[in-house]
Amino acid sequence: MQNDTLFADVIVPLSVPNKYTYRVPKELNEAVEIGKRVLVQFGKTKIYTGIIYKIHSNAPKEYQAKYIDTILDEHSIVNETQLKFWDWISFYYCANPGEVMNAALPSGLKLSSTSHVQLNPEFNFEEIDHTYFNDKEHFLIETLHATPNLSFDDVAQLLKQKSAQGIINTLIKKRAIIVYEDVKDKYKPKLVSFIRLDEKYKDEKLLSEALDQIEKKAFKQAEALIYFLQLQKNKEVVTNGWIKKTELAKKVETAAISALVKKQVFIEEQFEVGRLLFEKSNNTIKALSNIQQQAYEKTKEGFKENKPVLLHGVTGSGKTEIYIQLIKDTIKEGKQVLFLIPEIALTTQLITRLRAVFGENVGVYHSRFSENERVEIWNNILLAGTKDKELRTQDIPVKEQETRNEKQYKIILGARSCLFLPFNNLGLIIVDEEHDNSFKQHDPSPRYNARDSALYLATLHKAPVLLGSATPSVESFYNASQSKYTLVELNTQYVESGGTNIEICDMNFFERSNQMKACLTPPLFNAIENALSKKQQVILFQNRRGFAPYTECKQCGHVPHCVQCDVSLIYHKHSQKLTCHYCGYSIAPPKTCSACGSNNLQYKGMGTEKIEEDIEVLFPKAKVARMDLDSTRSKYAYKQLIDDFEGGNIDILIGTQMVTKGLDFNNVSVVGVLNADSILNFPDFRSFEKAFQLMTQVKGRAGRDKEKGKVFIQTTQPQHHVINYVSGNKIKNFFADTLAERQQFNYPPFSRLFEINVISKDVNEVNHLANELFLLLKPTFNENLLGPEFPLISRIKNQYYKRILIKTSKKETTLSIRQIIFNALNDLQNNFKDWKYRIAIDVDPV
């Protein structure tokens, strides 16, 4: 094999349809392996990190294969099961392989290629006339003499310009500078300083003599040595004689430690350690009730039938206890567990509950973690699945193996990106709150649904899947009714005396009679007063963040809009800005109307900020907090809010849909849905389903302990059938009516949807291209082709969108449908080669 000419198909992290074939240098023949990262040139100058997908001996016929520049890994970082999964994601969701790679790999494993400039060594600056360069060019050249290389960003900053491309191009043409690619590895291991005694002081006599001498001259140093000796008796902080320097520095001065290092009493070294801290497990598992035990046994039977199991348990029924028992069974078999949740917010409570039982076996992975933390989880899962122990440790120095925090995670908890981790021994996938739309990736491509993708991943690993929810999606409920899934039901709460009473509050009636207290109807206001008097807690739900959805001139009715998107600017009082939630554009609140000049401006509507302000006025003694995207941007903000609420430091929690999802608070007695109309009146065939799920979930936050909770739904449509379904707990009736309606109009689960968006900066081009694409697709799909239509928000970030929707029968092969769509897109591209536009395909949009 050493002398064979090998070629490798490489996935590059770009939106190109095919893998690209590279020649393997003969000296790398033995090192080349599927799943390893390689540096490859793509284009004239750019260097990218690619993944080896296939190795073969066939040279490409269409182009001259370039050589692989470098192989970055000793061992594969992506396994072949993952590559099969990537292929399926790419195929099913109409995405390019590079787009899937970008979604799958943590950015710390993708080396960044940054253009740099340096002086051309062959250019003779002394012989050039001074006028050959202008002032800025002279300044840059002088800087490069002092600083041998600069990045493009450095040059732009130096010249105080937005872009340095122009001046760099000019100097390249004058042959004064050259451009090169500097590839930097983003992942930096976390290094921690450890301290141990010098080997000679293992002799107690020498140690005693040294301590006597130090005490006479340096009391602080003696204190440090004595404290170190005390810590050595604590097995929890000592690893083979090494103690973290930070642990030692808790009680003694750092200068004293450094002095003992200088005297060679202490030895100091840095080692790479894990970044994630763990709580000790107490291995306690709540005993299952009789009903839970029956559900657990039925779930195990469903697994034996090789079917996904849908666990439909009412809020507070104790689904998590069943999850824990199933996880325990899987770990006993020596296998890994993937626990998917829709929102990062849910990890806070779940991680506490799971680590209380499984301790350091639990790892967490989501986008709020830093690049380095995500890489460490990736490597941990990769190593945990490696069968050969020598492979796991052969590149790690012995000392480092002894001291580093090399936890082997058996359970991974996190959001949708967890699907792409390098599992080798996956034994169970749990998808909690399976109905939640947050499992769907919207932008960028691949626009995958983590719940549906988990089902395919499970088939690759031959692992069972458990879908859990108090409000299953219509699709999952239908699959269960058709015996594609095993349905397991928990119809009673774990605490039987709990539960909720629901009251519908007609806002029209209370507004007409002037009884509203800010945003609260009298029944809700009185219930909050009563709950606070009993030291109980309250959750208020409003699915809109900010202070006011729009600002209106009372004279002419003008509303300030985003200059880049077709939406009104939302007023945020905390930052004193009018902000667009789509592109981030913001301005200071205007003092006068930009249309008529009037100063009679009014903030209209209510967001969570406005509600927070009103509630603080209505209940001045209550401790009020807000949970929305604005208040939880920092890494630990979720945890802080949830810990404060659990600990009783918050009386009233106001939030968006974050507060509706799976959170478990025993002291909440009142829940208020402040405006149910905002989630009911949305132009989407799933709007009633989403509204039903949200209201059912939010009412489940109350009455989770022995006392019944009270739920108040404020609406101007008290007779609306969805509200009646929620108040009467008529979930089966809701599903029956919804399925009948979906079947009548041929919507999922009775069809499959493909949404094609034509996107361009020119609205006329979008119109023309969308019409042309419609004509190309019409002969095949006929009446199952809807559009083209502008969506509700037709312009985002100065890009216009026009949408075509295709309904296809589930009996049709997905391959043929995709082939028809791609053929039409290729024809469109050939007919309009010079037009600047892009296409976004969303399979199974939500």
Short mmCIF file of N, CA and C in Angstrom, two decimals, residues 394 428 600:
data_model
loop_
_atom_site.label_atom_id
_atom_site.label_comp_id
_atom_site.label_asym_id
_atom_site.label_seq_id
_atom_site.Cartn_x
_atom_site.Cartn_y
_atom_site.Cartn_z
N GLN A 394 -2.23 6.25 24.63
CA GLN A 394 -0.86 6.16 24.15
C GLN A 394 -0.25 7.53 23.85
N LEU A 428 -29.46 3.74 24.16
CA LEU A 428 -30.80 4.29 24.38
C LEU A 428 -30.80 5.76 23.98
N ASN A 600 -46.42 63.16 19.86
CA ASN A 600 -47.43 62.35 20.55
C ASN A 600 -47.25 60.88 20.15
#
